[in-house]
Coordinates of N, CA and C in Angstrom, one line a residue:
F1 N 104.2 118.0 84.0 CA 103.4 118.2 85.1 C 101.9 118.3 84.7
D2 N 101.6 118.9 83.6 CA 100.2 119.0 83.2 C 99.6 117.7 82.9
V3 N 100.3 116.7 82.3 CA 99.7 115.4 82.0 C 99.5 114.7 83.3
H4 N 100.4 114.8 84.2 CA 100.2 114.1 85.5 C 99.0 114.7 86.3
A5 N 98.9 116.0 86.2 CA 97.8 116.7 86.9 C 96.5 116.2 86.3
D6 N 96.4 116.1 85.0 CA 95.2 115.7 84.3 C 94.9 114.2 84.6
N7 N 95.9 113.4 84.6 CA 95.6 112.0 84.8 C 95.3 111.6 86.3
T8 N 95.6 112.5 87.2 CA 95.4 112.2 88.6 C 94.3 113.1 89.2
S9 N 93.7 113.9 88.4 CA 92.6 114.8 88.8 C 91.3 114.0 88.7
I10 N 90.4 114.2 89.7 CA 89.1 113.5 89.7 C 88.3 114.1 88.6
Q11 N 87.7 113.3 87.7 CA 86.9 113.8 86.6 C 85.5 114.0 87.1
E12 N 84.8 115.0 86.6 CA 83.5 115.2 87.1 C 82.5 114.1 86.6
S13 N 82.7 113.6 85.4 CA 81.7 112.6 84.9 C 81.9 111.2 85.5
T14 N 83.2 110.8 85.8 CA 83.4 109.5 86.3 C 83.6 109.5 87.9
R15 N 83.9 110.6 88.4 CA 84.1 110.8 89.9 C 85.3 110.1 90.4
I16 N 86.2 109.7 89.5 CA 87.5 109.1 89.9 C 88.5 109.6 88.8
S17 N 89.8 109.5 89.1 CA 90.8 109.9 88.2 C 91.1 108.9 87.1
P18 N 91.5 109.3 85.9 CA 91.9 108.3 84.9 C 92.9 107.3 85.4
F19 N 93.9 107.7 86.2 CA 94.9 106.8 86.7 C 94.2 105.7 87.5
Q20 N 93.3 106.1 88.4 CA 92.6 105.2 89.3 C 91.7 104.2 88.5
A21 N 91.1 104.8 87.4 CA 90.3 103.9 86.5 C 91.1 102.8 85.8
L22 N 92.3 103.2 85.5 CA 93.2 102.3 84.7 C 93.9 101.3 85.6
Y23 N 94.4 101.8 86.8 CA 95.3 101.0 87.6 C 94.6 100.5 88.9
G24 N 93.5 101.0 89.2 CA 92.7 100.6 90.4 C 93.3 101.1 91.7
C25 N 94.1 102.1 91.7 CA 94.7 102.7 92.9 C 95.1 104.1 92.6
D26 N 95.4 104.9 93.7 CA 95.9 106.2 93.5 C 97.4 106.2 93.2
P27 N 97.9 107.2 92.4 CA 99.3 107.2 92.1 C 100.1 107.5 93.3
R28 N 101.4 107.1 93.2 CA 102.3 107.5 94.3 C 103.3 108.6 93.7
L29 N 103.4 109.6 94.4 CA 104.4 110.6 94.0 C 105.7 110.4 94.7
P30 N 106.8 111.0 94.1 CA 108.1 110.7 94.7 C 108.1 111.0 96.2
L31 N 107.4 112.1 96.7 CA 107.4 112.4 98.1 C 106.7 111.3 98.9
D32 N 105.7 110.6 98.3 CA 105.0 109.5 99.0 C 105.9 108.3 99.2
I33 N 106.7 108.1 98.2 CA 107.6 106.9 98.2 C 108.6 107.1 99.4
H34 N 109.1 108.3 99.6 CA 110.1 108.5 100.6 C 109.5 108.4 102.0
S35 N 108.2 108.7 102.1 CA 107.5 108.7 103.4 C 107.0 107.3 103.8
I36 N 106.9 106.4 102.8 CA 106.4 105.0 103.1 C 107.5 104.2 103.8
K37 N 107.1 103.7 104.9 CA 108.1 102.8 105.6 C 107.7 101.4 105.5
A38 N 106.4 101.1 105.3 CA 106.0 99.7 105.2 C 106.1 99.3 103.7
Q39 N 106.0 98.0 103.5 CA 106.1 97.5 102.2 C 104.8 97.8 101.4
P40 N 104.8 97.9 100.1 CA 103.6 98.2 99.4 C 102.6 97.0 99.6
P41 N 101.3 97.2 99.4 CA 100.3 96.2 99.7 C 100.5 94.9 98.7
H42 N 101.0 95.1 97.6 CA 101.2 94.0 96.6 C 102.6 94.0 96.2
T43 N 103.4 93.1 96.8 CA 104.8 93.0 96.5 C 105.1 92.1 95.3
V44 N 104.2 91.2 95.0 CA 104.4 90.3 93.9 C 103.4 90.7 92.7
A45 N 104.0 90.7 91.5 CA 103.2 91.1 90.4 C 101.9 90.3 90.3
N46 N 101.9 89.0 90.6 CA 100.8 88.1 90.5 C 99.7 88.6 91.5
E47 N 100.1 89.0 92.7 CA 99.1 89.5 93.7 C 98.5 90.8 93.1
W48 N 99.3 91.7 92.5 CA 98.7 92.9 92.0 C 97.7 92.6 90.9
W49 N 98.0 91.7 90.0 CA 97.1 91.3 88.9 C 95.8 90.8 89.4
L50 N 95.9 89.9 90.4 CA 94.6 89.4 91.0 C 93.8 90.5 91.7
H51 N 94.5 91.4 92.4 CA 93.8 92.6 93.0 C 93.1 93.4 91.9
L52 N 93.8 93.7 90.8 CA 93.3 94.5 89.8 C 92.1 93.8 89.1
Q53 N 92.1 92.5 88.9 CA 91.0 91.8 88.3 C 89.8 91.8 89.2
M54 N 90.0 91.7 90.5 CA 88.9 91.7 91.4 C 88.2 93.0 91.5
N55 N 89.0 94.1 91.4 CA 88.4 95.4 91.5 C 88.0 96.0 90.2
Q56 N 88.4 95.4 89.1 CA 88.1 96.0 87.7 C 86.6 96.1 87.5
S57 N 85.8 95.0 87.8 CA 84.4 95.1 87.6 C 83.7 96.1 88.5
L58 N 84.2 96.3 89.7 CA 83.6 97.3 90.6 C 83.9 98.7 90.0
L59 N 85.1 98.9 89.6 CA 85.4 100.2 89.0 C 84.6 100.5 87.8
R60 N 84.5 99.5 86.9 CA 83.7 99.7 85.7 C 82.2 100.0 86.0
C61 N 81.6 99.3 86.9 CA 80.2 99.6 87.3 C 80.1 101.0 87.9
A62 N 81.1 101.4 88.7 CA 81.0 102.8 89.3 C 81.2 103.8 88.2
I63 N 82.1 103.6 87.3 CA 82.3 104.6 86.2 C 81.1 104.7 85.4
Q64 N 80.5 103.6 85.0 CA 79.3 103.6 84.2 C 78.1 104.3 84.9
H65 N 77.9 104.1 86.1 CA 76.9 104.7 86.9 C 77.1 106.2 87.0
N66 N 78.3 106.6 87.3 CA 78.7 108.0 87.4 C 78.5 108.8 86.1
M67 N 78.9 108.1 85.0 CA 78.7 108.7 83.7 C 77.2 108.9 83.3
C68 N 76.4 107.9 83.6 CA 75.0 108.0 83.4 C 74.4 109.2 84.2
M69 N 74.8 109.3 85.4 CA 74.3 110.4 86.3 C 74.8 111.7 85.7
A70 N 76.0 111.8 85.2 CA 76.5 113.1 84.6 C 75.7 113.4 83.3
Q71 N 75.3 112.4 82.5 CA 74.6 112.7 81.3 C 73.2 113.2 81.6
Q72 N 72.6 112.8 82.7 CA 71.3 113.2 83.1 C 71.2 114.6 83.6
R73 N 72.3 115.2 84.0 CA 72.4 116.5 84.6 C 72.1 117.5 83.5

């Protein structure tokens, strides 16, 4: 549970969680999976890969900006 909490907690320097930085979305917990009635947004692996590639540069820019701001504090 400690590793999950650390990987899903929003970091002060990046302002996003390590999980979100790596995968481009928030993690799903077992309770979330049971409450989801609709299909996930990306049902095909290829669609997920395209989504991740499109958002990767945006995430990278946001993380770099947030880390620069944290270093200036």
